[in-house]
Amino acid sequence: MRKLWAAGVLAGALLLAGCGDPGAGGEAAPQNVPDAPRAAPAEREPSAPPPSATSTARQRIADKPAPKVLYLGDSLAMENQDVLGARLKDRLGARYRSAPYSGTTLCDYLEGAGKDSLVPDADKAAALVRAERPDYVVLQFWGNAWGYTPCMDGITYDKARERYFDRYAADAKSLVQQIDAAGAGRTRVVWVLQGPDPISPDRVRRVNDLYRAQARAPDGLVADAGKAVAPASARYTWAEKLPCTAYETQHPAYCTEPGRGVTSLHRDDDYLHFCLAPTTAKSRPCPARSPGIRRMATAIAGALASDLR
């Protein structure tokens, strides 16, 4: 626990920087990520037997216009953005825009708050929805609890726990209302559930409950990316390493210890982030193959694919 406490102090500093400077957000073009070949939609011949449920679902996706996805969030989204873009493009042919800012929380993306914010006006959630007209807005926020975000008015988890949750719930509701108004009711909000926190596991559990509750309000959607980076039998138990998935086993670059059948989700000096490359002074998408990032991106893409079916 001494190691985790020290890691918590470091991760708190890293959250402000995320993977670097919190002012360095914005769109990033998806990069090519090695992946399994994409299966072509099944074609039906007049004499062919009825297609399987899977091929029918793929055909329905193929018959629809490519969805447009906007991805917003904090340092986790900053490091995930290229891999998620690649997964969405590969699986859904999605059109994609990302505008994450490290160190942020929900209130930073609200318009009209009249407070200091780490997100410029042009990249507020509603402003981007009006400009981009996305089908989905994916929100991935750890739930900044350390007072780095000016718009939280100094309300932190460690000093004012219930006020922190009340404020976070209110900001989540306001953000959905602004997105819904900007998108004229046509934009669906996707709440990304977070992975385990070794320092304050109950905080993440309650933040995820807030996301689920908000998703039930006006036609929202949940993507449980956090489950993909937690032990199969213990959703809120933190682990630095987990057994390799079938994909990771078949692609050794993603199975960091193939001899033991396990892979690293975190660096040993950062319990929060999933990028296996060292932190730099400037925010950036993760430049290293990182199993945790791919797992989360795959879960988010899967949630959207299921919704489109």
Coordinates of C-alpha atoms in Angstrom, one line a residue:
M1 CA 0.0 0.0 0.0
R2 CA 3.0 2.3 0.6
K3 CA 3.9 1.8 -3.1
L4 CA 0.3 2.6 -4.1
W5 CA 0.2 5.7 -1.9
A6 CA 3.3 7.0 -3.5
A7 CA 1.9 6.1 -6.9
G8 CA -1.2 8.0 -6.0
V9 CA 0.7 11.2 -5.3
L10 CA 2.5 10.8 -8.6
A11 CA -0.6 10.0 -10.5
G12 CA -2.3 13.1 -9.1
A13 CA 0.5 15.2 -10.6
L14 CA 0.2 13.3 -13.8
L15 CA -3.5 13.8 -14.0
L16 CA -2.9 17.6 -14.3
A17 CA -0.4 16.9 -17.0
G18 CA -2.2 13.8 -18.2
C19 CA 0.3 12.8 -20.8
G20 CA 1.6 16.4 -20.7
D21 CA 0.4 19.9 -20.9
P22 CA -3.4 20.3 -20.2
G23 CA -3.7 23.0 -22.8
A24 CA -2.7 20.7 -25.7
G25 CA -6.0 19.2 -26.7
G26 CA -7.7 18.9 -30.0
E27 CA -8.4 16.7 -33.0
A28 CA -6.0 13.9 -33.8
A29 CA -6.2 11.8 -37.0
P30 CA -6.5 8.1 -36.2
Q31 CA -3.2 6.3 -36.7
N32 CA -2.9 2.8 -38.2
V33 CA -2.8 0.2 -35.4
P34 CA -2.0 -3.4 -36.2
D35 CA -5.2 -5.3 -35.9
A36 CA -7.1 -8.4 -37.0
P37 CA -8.4 -8.2 -40.6
R38 CA -11.9 -6.7 -40.8
A39 CA -14.5 -9.2 -42.0
A40 CA -16.4 -8.2 -45.1
P41 CA -20.2 -8.0 -44.8
A42 CA -21.8 -11.2 -45.9
E43 CA -23.4 -11.1 -49.4
R44 CA -26.6 -13.0 -50.0
E45 CA -27.2 -15.0 -53.2
P46 CA -30.7 -15.9 -54.2
S47 CA -30.0 -19.6 -53.6
A48 CA -27.9 -19.1 -50.5
P49 CA -29.1 -20.4 -47.1
P50 CA -30.2 -17.7 -44.6
P51 CA -27.3 -15.8 -43.2
S52 CA -26.2 -16.1 -39.6
A53 CA -27.2 -13.5 -37.0
T54 CA -23.7 -12.1 -37.0
S55 CA -23.5 -11.7 -40.8
T56 CA -27.0 -10.1 -40.8
A57 CA -25.9 -7.6 -38.1
R58 CA -22.8 -6.7 -40.1
Q59 CA -24.9 -6.2 -43.2
R60 CA -27.3 -3.9 -41.3
I61 CA -24.3 -1.8 -40.1
A62 CA -22.9 -1.7 -43.6
D63 CA -26.2 -0.5 -45.0
K64 CA -26.3 2.5 -42.7
P65 CA -24.4 5.7 -43.2
A66 CA -21.1 5.7 -41.3
P67 CA -21.8 7.1 -37.9
K68 CA -20.1 10.3 -36.8
V69 CA -18.4 10.1 -33.4
L70 CA -17.1 12.9 -31.2
Y71 CA -14.8 11.9 -28.4
L72 CA -14.2 14.2 -25.4
G73 CA -12.5 13.6 -22.1
D74 CA -9.4 14.0 -19.9
S75 CA -5.9 12.5 -19.9
L76 CA -7.3 9.0 -20.4
A77 CA -9.1 10.2 -23.6
M78 CA -6.0 12.1 -24.6
E79 CA -3.9 9.0 -24.7
N80 CA -6.7 6.8 -26.1
Q81 CA -7.8 9.0 -28.9
D82 CA -5.8 7.6 -31.9
V83 CA -6.5 3.9 -31.0
L84 CA -10.2 4.6 -30.5
G85 CA -10.4 6.4 -33.8
A86 CA -8.7 3.5 -35.6
R87 CA -11.0 0.9 -33.9
L88 CA -14.2 2.9 -34.8
K89 CA -13.0 3.4 -38.4
D90 CA -12.1 -0.3 -38.7
R91 CA -15.3 -1.7 -37.2
L92 CA -17.9 0.9 -38.2
G93 CA -16.3 3.0 -40.9
A94 CA -17.0 5.9 -38.5
R95 CA -16.2 9.5 -39.2
Y96 CA -14.4 10.7 -36.1
R97 CA -13.3 13.8 -34.2
S98 CA -11.5 13.9 -30.9
A99 CA -11.0 16.9 -28.6
P100 CA -9.7 15.8 -25.2
Y101 CA -7.9 18.0 -22.7
S102 CA -5.8 16.6 -19.9
G103 CA -6.6 17.4 -16.3
T104 CA -10.3 18.3 -17.1
T105 CA -13.6 17.2 -15.7
L106 CA -17.2 17.6 -16.8
C107 CA -17.6 21.2 -15.9
D108 CA -14.7 22.2 -18.2
Y109 CA -16.8 21.2 -21.2
L110 CA -19.9 23.2 -20.1
E111 CA -20.8 26.4 -21.9
G112 CA -21.8 29.6 -20.0
A113 CA -20.3 28.5 -16.7
G114 CA -18.6 31.9 -16.4
K115 CA -15.6 30.3 -14.7
D116 CA -12.0 29.5 -15.5
S117 CA -11.8 26.4 -17.7
L118 CA -9.1 24.2 -19.2
V119 CA -11.2 23.9 -22.4
P120 CA -11.5 26.8 -24.8
D121 CA -14.9 28.0 -25.9
A122 CA -14.6 26.6 -29.4
D123 CA -14.1 23.1 -28.0
K124 CA -16.9 23.1 -25.4
A125 CA -19.1 20.1 -25.9
A126 CA -22.2 22.0 -27.2
A127 CA -20.0 24.1 -29.5
L128 CA -18.5 21.0 -31.1
V129 CA -21.9 19.3 -31.4
R130 CA -23.3 22.3 -33.3
A131 CA -20.2 22.3 -35.6
E132 CA -19.8 18.6 -36.1
R133 CA -23.4 17.2 -35.8
P134 CA -22.2 13.9 -34.5
D135 CA -24.4 10.8 -34.0
Y136 CA -22.6 10.0 -30.8
V137 CA -20.6 12.0 -28.2
V138 CA -18.3 9.7 -26.2
L139 CA -17.4 11.0 -22.8
Q140 CA -14.5 9.5 -20.9
F141 CA -13.7 11.1 -17.6
W142 CA -11.9 9.6 -14.6
G143 CA -13.7 12.1 -12.4
N144 CA -10.9 14.5 -11.5
A145 CA -11.0 14.6 -7.7
W146 CA -7.9 16.5 -6.7
G147 CA -8.8 20.1 -7.2
Y148 CA -6.8 20.7 -10.4
T149 CA -9.8 21.9 -12.3
P150 CA -10.7 25.6 -11.5
C151 CA -14.4 25.1 -12.5
M152 CA -14.9 22.6 -9.6
D153 CA -14.5 25.5 -7.2
G154 CA -12.1 23.6 -5.0
I155 CA -14.6 20.7 -4.3
T156 CA -12.5 17.6 -3.9
Y157 CA -13.2 14.0 -3.1
D158 CA -10.9 13.9 -0.1
K159 CA -12.2 17.0 1.6
A160 CA -15.9 17.2 0.7
R161 CA -17.0 13.7 -0.5
E162 CA -20.7 14.2 -0.8
R163 CA -20.4 17.7 -2.2
Y164 CA -18.1 16.2 -4.8
F165 CA -20.6 13.6 -5.9
D166 CA -23.5 16.1 -5.9
R167 CA -21.6 18.5 -8.0
Y168 CA -20.4 15.8 -10.4
A169 CA -24.0 14.6 -10.8
A170 CA -25.2 18.1 -11.5
D171 CA -22.5 18.7 -14.0
A172 CA -23.3 15.4 -15.8
K173 CA -26.9 16.4 -16.1
S174 CA -26.1 19.9 -17.4
L175 CA -23.6 18.6 -19.9
V176 CA -26.2 16.1 -21.3
Q177 CA -28.8 18.9 -21.5
Q178 CA -26.4 21.2 -23.5
I179 CA -25.4 18.4 -25.8
D180 CA -29.1 17.4 -26.4
A181 CA -30.0 21.0 -27.1
A182 CA -27.1 21.6 -29.5
G183 CA -27.8 18.3 -31.4
A184 CA -31.5 19.0 -31.5
G185 CA -32.1 15.6 -29.8
R186 CA -30.3 13.6 -32.5
T187 CA -27.0 13.1 -30.7
R188 CA -26.6 10.2 -28.3
V189 CA -24.3 10.5 -25.3
V190 CA -22.0 7.5 -24.5
W191 CA -20.7 7.4 -20.9
V192 CA -17.5 5.4 -20.6
L193 CA -17.3 3.6 -17.3
Q194 CA -13.9 3.8 -15.6
G195 CA -11.6 1.1 -14.4
P196 CA -10.5 0.3 -10.8
D197 CA -8.9 2.9 -8.5
P198 CA -6.5 1.3 -6.0
I199 CA -6.5 4.4 -3.7
S200 CA -10.2 5.1 -3.5
P201 CA -12.1 2.2 -5.1
D202 CA -15.5 3.4 -3.9
R203 CA -15.1 6.7 -5.7
V204 CA -14.9 5.1 -9.1
R205 CA -17.8 2.8 -8.3
R206 CA -20.0 5.8 -7.4
V207 CA -18.8 7.8 -10.4
N208 CA -19.8 4.9 -12.6
D209 CA -23.2 4.7 -10.9
L210 CA -23.7 8.4 -11.7
Y211 CA -22.8 7.7 -15.4
R212 CA -25.3 4.8 -15.5
A213 CA -28.0 6.9 -13.9
Q214 CA -27.4 9.7 -16.4
A215 CA -27.4 7.2 -19.3
R216 CA -30.9 6.1 -18.3
A217 CA -32.2 9.7 -18.4
P218 CA -32.5 11.0 -22.0
D219 CA -31.6 8.0 -24.2
G220 CA -28.0 7.7 -23.2
L221 CA -25.6 4.7 -23.6
V222 CA -23.0 3.1 -21.4
A223 CA -19.7 1.6 -22.6
D224 CA -18.0 -0.4 -19.8
A225 CA -14.4 0.1 -20.9
G226 CA -13.3 -0.2 -17.3
K227 CA -14.4 -3.8 -17.1
A228 CA -11.9 -4.6 -19.8
V229 CA -9.0 -3.5 -17.6
A230 CA -10.2 -5.2 -14.4
P231 CA -9.9 -8.8 -13.3
A232 CA -12.7 -11.0 -14.6
S233 CA -13.9 -11.9 -11.1
A234 CA -13.4 -8.5 -9.4
R235 CA -14.6 -5.5 -11.4
Y236 CA -13.3 -2.9 -8.9
T237 CA -10.0 -4.6 -7.9
W238 CA -7.0 -2.8 -9.4
A239 CA -4.3 -4.8 -11.2
E240 CA -1.1 -3.7 -12.8
K241 CA -1.1 -6.9 -15.0
L242 CA -3.8 -9.2 -16.2
P243 CA -3.9 -12.5 -18.2
C244 CA -3.4 -11.9 -21.9
T245 CA -6.6 -12.0 -24.0
A246 CA -6.9 -14.3 -27.0
Y247 CA -6.0 -11.3 -29.3
E248 CA -3.0 -10.4 -27.2
T249 CA -1.7 -13.9 -27.2
Q250 CA -2.0 -14.0 -31.0
H251 CA -0.2 -10.7 -31.2
P252 CA 2.8 -10.8 -28.9
A253 CA 3.5 -7.1 -29.1
Y254 CA 0.3 -6.7 -26.9
C255 CA 1.2 -9.6 -24.5
T256 CA 4.2 -8.1 -22.6
E257 CA 5.0 -11.3 -20.8
P258 CA 4.0 -14.1 -23.1
G259 CA 6.0 -16.7 -21.1
R260 CA 3.8 -16.0 -18.1
G261 CA 0.6 -15.4 -20.2
V262 CA 0.2 -11.9 -18.7
T263 CA 0.3 -8.4 -20.0
S264 CA 1.0 -5.0 -18.4
L265 CA -1.8 -2.5 -18.3
H266 CA 0.1 0.2 -16.4
R267 CA 3.6 1.4 -16.0
D268 CA 4.9 0.6 -12.5
D269 CA 5.3 4.3 -11.8
D270 CA 1.7 5.3 -12.8
Y271 CA -1.3 3.4 -11.5
L272 CA -3.9 5.6 -13.4
H273 CA -2.9 5.9 -17.0
F274 CA -2.7 3.0 -19.5
C275 CA 0.0 4.3 -21.9
L276 CA 3.1 2.3 -21.5
A277 CA 5.3 5.1 -22.9
P278 CA 6.8 7.6 -20.4
T279 CA 4.9 10.8 -19.7
T280 CA 6.2 13.9 -21.5
A281 CA 5.9 17.6 -20.9
K282 CA 3.4 18.0 -23.8
S283 CA 0.0 16.1 -24.0
R284 CA -0.1 13.5 -26.8
P285 CA -1.8 10.4 -27.9
C286 CA 0.0 7.3 -26.6
P287 CA 2.8 6.5 -29.0
A288 CA 3.3 2.9 -27.7
R289 CA 1.3 -0.3 -28.2
S290 CA -0.5 -0.4 -24.9
P291 CA -2.9 -3.4 -24.1
G292 CA -5.0 -1.4 -21.7
I293 CA -5.7 1.3 -24.3
R294 CA -6.6 -1.2 -26.9
R295 CA -8.9 -3.1 -24.5
M296 CA -10.8 0.1 -23.6
A297 CA -11.0 1.3 -27.2
T298 CA -12.4 -2.1 -28.3
A299 CA -15.0 -2.0 -25.6
I300 CA -16.2 1.5 -26.6
A301 CA -16.3 0.5 -30.3
G302 CA -18.2 -2.6 -29.4
A303 CA -20.8 -0.6 -27.4
L304 CA -21.5 1.6 -30.4
A305 CA -21.6 -1.4 -32.8
S306 CA -24.2 -3.1 -30.6
D307 CA -26.2 0.1 -30.5
L308 CA -26.2 0.4 -34.2
R309 CA -27.6 -3.1 -34.6

